[in-house]
Short mmCIF file of C-alpha atoms in Angstrom, two decimals:
data_model
loop_
_atom_site.label_atom_id
_atom_site.label_comp_id
_atom_site.label_asym_id
_atom_site.label_seq_id
_atom_site.Cartn_x
_atom_site.Cartn_y
_atom_site.Cartn_z
CA MET X 1 80.21 53.81 117.49
CA SER X 2 78.17 56.33 115.56
CA THR X 3 74.98 55.08 117.24
CA LEU X 4 76.58 55.44 120.66
CA LEU X 5 77.69 58.93 119.95
CA ALA X 6 74.16 59.85 118.78
CA GLN X 7 72.67 58.52 122.04
CA ILE X 8 75.19 60.49 124.09
CA ASP X 9 74.29 63.70 122.18
CA THR X 10 70.62 63.09 122.76
CA LEU X 11 71.06 62.53 126.47
CA ALA X 12 73.23 65.64 126.81
CA ALA X 13 70.56 67.71 125.01
CA SER X 14 67.92 66.40 127.26
CA ALA X 15 69.94 67.11 130.36
CA ALA X 16 70.67 70.62 129.13
CA ASN X 17 66.97 71.47 128.75
CA PRO X 18 64.41 69.02 129.99
CA ASN X 19 61.62 71.21 128.74
CA VAL X 20 62.51 70.68 125.14
CA PRO X 21 61.38 67.26 123.80
CA GLN X 22 63.86 65.07 122.15
CA GLY X 23 64.25 65.77 118.44
CA GLN X 24 62.94 69.28 118.81
CA GLU X 25 65.34 72.02 117.67
CA LEU X 26 65.30 75.62 118.80
CA ASN X 27 65.15 78.22 116.04
CA LEU X 28 66.95 81.57 116.20
CA PHE X 29 63.92 83.42 117.60
CA ASP X 30 63.53 80.90 120.40
CA LEU X 31 67.24 81.31 121.31
CA MET X 32 66.87 85.11 121.41
CA VAL X 33 63.85 84.91 123.65
CA LYS X 34 65.63 82.54 126.02
CA GLY X 35 68.48 85.04 126.27
CA GLY X 36 66.32 87.31 128.36
CA PRO X 37 65.57 91.03 128.37
CA ILE X 38 69.22 91.97 127.78
CA MET X 39 68.80 90.65 124.19
CA ILE X 40 66.62 93.60 123.33
CA PRO X 41 69.35 96.34 123.54
CA ILE X 42 71.78 93.99 121.88
CA ALA X 43 69.28 93.47 119.01
CA LEU X 44 68.80 97.19 118.78
CA LEU X 45 72.53 97.79 118.66
CA SER X 46 72.75 95.19 115.88
CA LEU X 47 70.12 96.99 113.77
CA TRP X 48 71.76 100.35 114.41
CA SER X 49 75.21 99.06 113.40
CA ILE X 50 73.79 97.44 110.17
CA TYR X 51 72.07 100.79 109.26
CA ILE X 52 75.23 102.81 109.81
CA MET X 53 77.35 100.30 107.95
CA ILE X 54 75.10 100.24 104.86
CA GLU X 55 74.48 103.98 104.86
CA ARG X 56 78.14 104.87 105.21
CA TYR X 57 79.26 102.35 102.59
CA LEU X 58 76.84 103.68 100.01
CA HIS X 59 77.72 107.27 100.86
CA ILE X 60 81.51 106.63 100.68
CA LYS X 61 81.26 104.69 97.41
CA LYS X 62 79.33 107.55 95.88
CA ALA X 63 81.38 110.44 97.29
CA THR X 64 84.81 108.87 96.55
CA LYS X 65 84.05 107.92 92.93
CA ILE X 66 86.81 109.49 90.91
CA ASP X 67 86.68 110.14 87.17
CA ALA X 68 90.13 109.34 85.88
CA GLN X 69 89.96 112.19 83.39
CA PHE X 70 88.45 114.79 85.78
CA VAL X 71 91.68 116.29 87.21
CA ALA X 72 93.47 116.07 83.89
CA GLY X 73 90.62 118.01 82.29
CA VAL X 74 90.66 120.70 84.98
CA ASN X 75 94.37 121.07 84.66
CA ALA X 76 94.14 121.30 80.84
CA ASN X 77 91.57 124.02 81.17
CA LEU X 78 93.74 125.93 83.63
CA VAL X 79 96.82 125.63 81.36
CA SER X 80 94.84 127.13 78.51
CA GLY X 81 93.47 129.84 80.72
CA ASN X 82 89.89 128.74 80.54
CA ILE X 83 88.99 129.00 84.23
CA SER X 84 85.22 129.13 83.57
CA ALA X 85 85.39 125.73 81.85
CA ALA X 86 87.37 124.33 84.84
CA LYS X 87 84.62 125.56 87.20
CA THR X 88 81.92 124.05 84.93
CA LEU X 89 83.73 120.73 84.95
CA CYS X 90 83.97 120.68 88.72
CA ALA X 91 80.24 121.47 89.03
CA SER X 92 79.36 118.63 86.61
CA GLN X 93 80.82 116.02 89.04
CA GLY X 94 77.86 116.34 91.45
CA GLU X 95 78.55 115.27 95.03
CA ALA X 96 82.02 113.84 94.46
CA SER X 97 84.38 114.89 97.23
CA LEU X 98 87.35 115.29 94.95
CA ALA X 99 85.34 117.68 92.78
CA ARG X 100 84.43 119.77 95.85
CA VAL X 101 88.05 120.04 96.85
CA ILE X 102 89.41 120.92 93.45
CA GLY X 103 86.50 123.18 92.85
CA ALA X 104 87.42 125.18 95.97
CA GLY X 105 90.88 125.51 94.55
CA VAL X 106 89.62 126.64 91.13
CA HIS X 107 87.39 129.31 92.71
CA SER X 108 90.40 130.55 94.66
CA ILE X 109 92.59 131.18 91.60
CA GLY X 110 93.81 134.70 91.58
CA GLN X 111 94.76 134.63 95.25
CA PRO X 112 98.29 133.82 96.52
CA VAL X 113 99.22 130.20 96.09
CA ALA X 114 99.49 129.83 99.93
CA ASP X 115 95.91 130.84 100.28
CA ILE X 116 94.79 128.42 97.53
CA GLU X 117 96.66 125.61 99.32
CA SER X 118 95.09 126.61 102.61
CA SER X 119 91.60 126.54 100.97
CA LEU X 120 92.30 123.11 99.45
CA GLU X 121 93.39 121.71 102.81
CA THR X 122 90.40 123.14 104.69
CA VAL X 123 87.82 121.72 102.24
CA ALA X 124 89.70 118.39 102.06
CA ASN X 125 89.51 118.04 105.86
CA MET X 126 85.83 118.88 105.80
CA GLU X 127 85.22 116.25 103.13
CA ILE X 128 87.06 113.55 105.11
CA LYS X 129 85.13 114.48 108.24
CA GLU X 130 81.86 114.14 106.28
CA LEU X 131 82.92 110.70 105.00
CA GLU X 132 83.63 109.64 108.64
CA LYS X 133 80.28 110.96 109.92
CA ASN X 134 78.51 108.64 112.41
CA MET X 135 81.32 106.06 112.14
CA GLU X 136 82.31 106.68 115.74
CA TYR X 137 79.09 105.04 116.72
CA LEU X 138 80.34 101.75 115.24
CA GLY X 139 83.32 101.99 117.55
CA VAL X 140 81.08 102.51 120.58
CA ILE X 141 78.83 99.57 119.58
CA ALA X 142 81.90 97.37 119.13
CA GLY X 143 82.75 97.96 122.74
CA VAL X 144 79.34 98.12 124.33
CA ALA X 145 77.58 95.12 122.80
CA PRO X 146 80.01 92.50 124.19
CA MET X 147 79.81 94.18 127.62
CA LEU X 148 76.00 93.95 127.55
CA GLY X 149 76.31 90.29 126.67
CA PHE X 150 78.64 89.63 129.58
CA ILE X 151 76.35 91.44 131.93
CA GLY X 152 73.40 89.32 130.85
CA THR X 153 75.48 86.09 131.35
CA ILE X 154 76.70 87.13 134.79
CA ALA X 155 73.20 88.17 135.82
CA GLY X 156 71.92 84.77 134.65
CA ILE X 157 74.65 82.86 136.53
CA ILE X 158 73.80 84.82 139.76
CA LYS X 159 70.18 83.89 139.32
CA ILE X 160 71.00 80.23 138.75
CA PHE X 161 73.00 80.00 142.00
CA TYR X 162 70.37 81.99 143.84
CA ASP X 163 67.73 79.46 142.76
CA ILE X 164 69.99 76.58 143.81
CA ALA X 165 70.49 78.18 147.22
CA GLN X 166 66.73 78.59 147.63
CA THR X 167 65.69 75.12 146.44
CA GLU X 168 68.85 73.19 147.49
CA ASN X 169 68.56 71.44 144.10
CA ILE X 170 71.92 71.28 142.33
CA SER X 171 70.93 68.83 139.52
CA ILE X 172 72.91 69.22 136.27
CA SER X 173 69.72 69.89 134.38
CA ILE X 174 69.07 73.11 136.32
CA ILE X 175 72.61 74.33 136.02
CA ALA X 176 73.15 73.44 132.40
CA GLY X 177 69.66 74.48 131.24
CA GLY X 178 69.97 77.95 132.80
CA LEU X 179 73.60 78.45 131.90
CA TYR X 180 73.30 77.81 128.20
CA GLN X 181 70.34 80.25 127.98
CA LYS X 182 72.28 83.00 129.69
CA MET X 183 75.47 82.47 127.65
CA LEU X 184 73.38 83.29 124.56
CA THR X 185 73.72 86.96 125.54
CA SER X 186 77.50 86.73 125.52
CA GLY X 187 77.47 85.06 122.08
CA ALA X 188 75.03 87.64 120.71
CA GLY X 189 76.98 90.55 122.16
CA LEU X 190 80.26 89.34 120.75
CA ALA X 191 78.70 88.71 117.32
CA VAL X 192 77.34 92.30 117.25
CA GLY X 193 80.61 93.66 118.53
CA ILE X 194 82.69 91.82 115.86
CA MET X 195 80.35 93.00 113.15
CA ALA X 196 80.59 96.64 114.21
CA TYR X 197 84.38 96.40 114.71
CA ALA X 198 84.98 94.89 111.29
CA ALA X 199 82.66 97.47 109.58
CA TYR X 200 84.39 100.36 111.34
CA HIS X 201 87.83 99.35 110.12
CA LEU X 202 86.75 98.33 106.62
CA LEU X 203 85.05 101.68 106.10
CA ASN X 204 88.14 103.46 107.42
CA MET X 205 90.27 101.56 104.95
CA MET X 206 88.03 102.85 102.11
CA ILE X 207 88.42 106.41 103.41
CA ASP X 208 92.26 106.02 103.79
CA ARG X 209 92.55 104.87 100.15
CA PHE X 210 90.48 107.81 99.01
CA SER X 211 92.65 110.22 101.12
CA LEU X 212 95.73 108.99 99.31
CA ASN X 213 94.19 109.51 95.94
CA LEU X 214 92.92 112.89 97.08
CA GLU X 215 96.40 114.02 98.12
CA ARG X 216 97.85 112.86 94.78
CA ASN X 217 95.30 114.76 92.72
CA VAL X 218 95.53 117.94 94.82
CA PHE X 219 99.35 117.81 94.39
CA GLU X 220 98.92 117.65 90.62
CA PHE X 221 96.46 120.57 90.75
CA VAL X 222 98.78 122.71 92.89
CA LYS X 223 101.71 121.88 90.58
CA THR X 224 99.63 123.08 87.63
CA ILE X 225 98.69 126.45 89.08
CA LYS X 226 102.30 127.00 90.15
CA SER X 227 103.69 126.40 86.67
CA PRO X 228 104.15 129.43 84.43
CA ALA X 229 101.77 127.99 81.84
CA GLY X 230 99.01 127.72 84.38
CA LYS X 231 99.15 131.31 85.52
#
């Protein structure tokens, strides 16, 4: 039975592409070439999405890193009235988004609490927008790449039937050989789209978790400056 199945697979492969000798396997580059010119923009979208995914991941990991003792240290300095030490502590955190937000609040101390809260909210929104920078392109790629793949497949099918109409040759080798090549574009487009879609939502999950922690820490900061000891 296994021998019979192997023979059937070999015959099917030969019928699908008579130009490929039996036993010869196509590598990934050969498959991409056989997909046609539409594979070029799909490949470019793939590289673009990978770059955005890696760049955003590294940036978000760096910017959302939170020192567990940071907010507690700032609040302790405020309670003791040492505002300059609180400012120094915020500056020591480098590019951390939380430090930027809390730092804006510390520099606003002396103003009405409503103004301090407004400053915190403004800077927090700016930091979140900075974390989301360029991520909208992943959403665009997730939608465009599969469409490009479908266009390549449809164009290939049209060409196959046009050739059949011209040559009046409807052999299975012509249909199957051309069709599998053109369906490569659909597969490639879907793969790139899925990758971009998954990256977009995973990065958003990271930002959402940070937003929750940011709100919690800002709440603790505001509670400190509202307390009599923090004045």
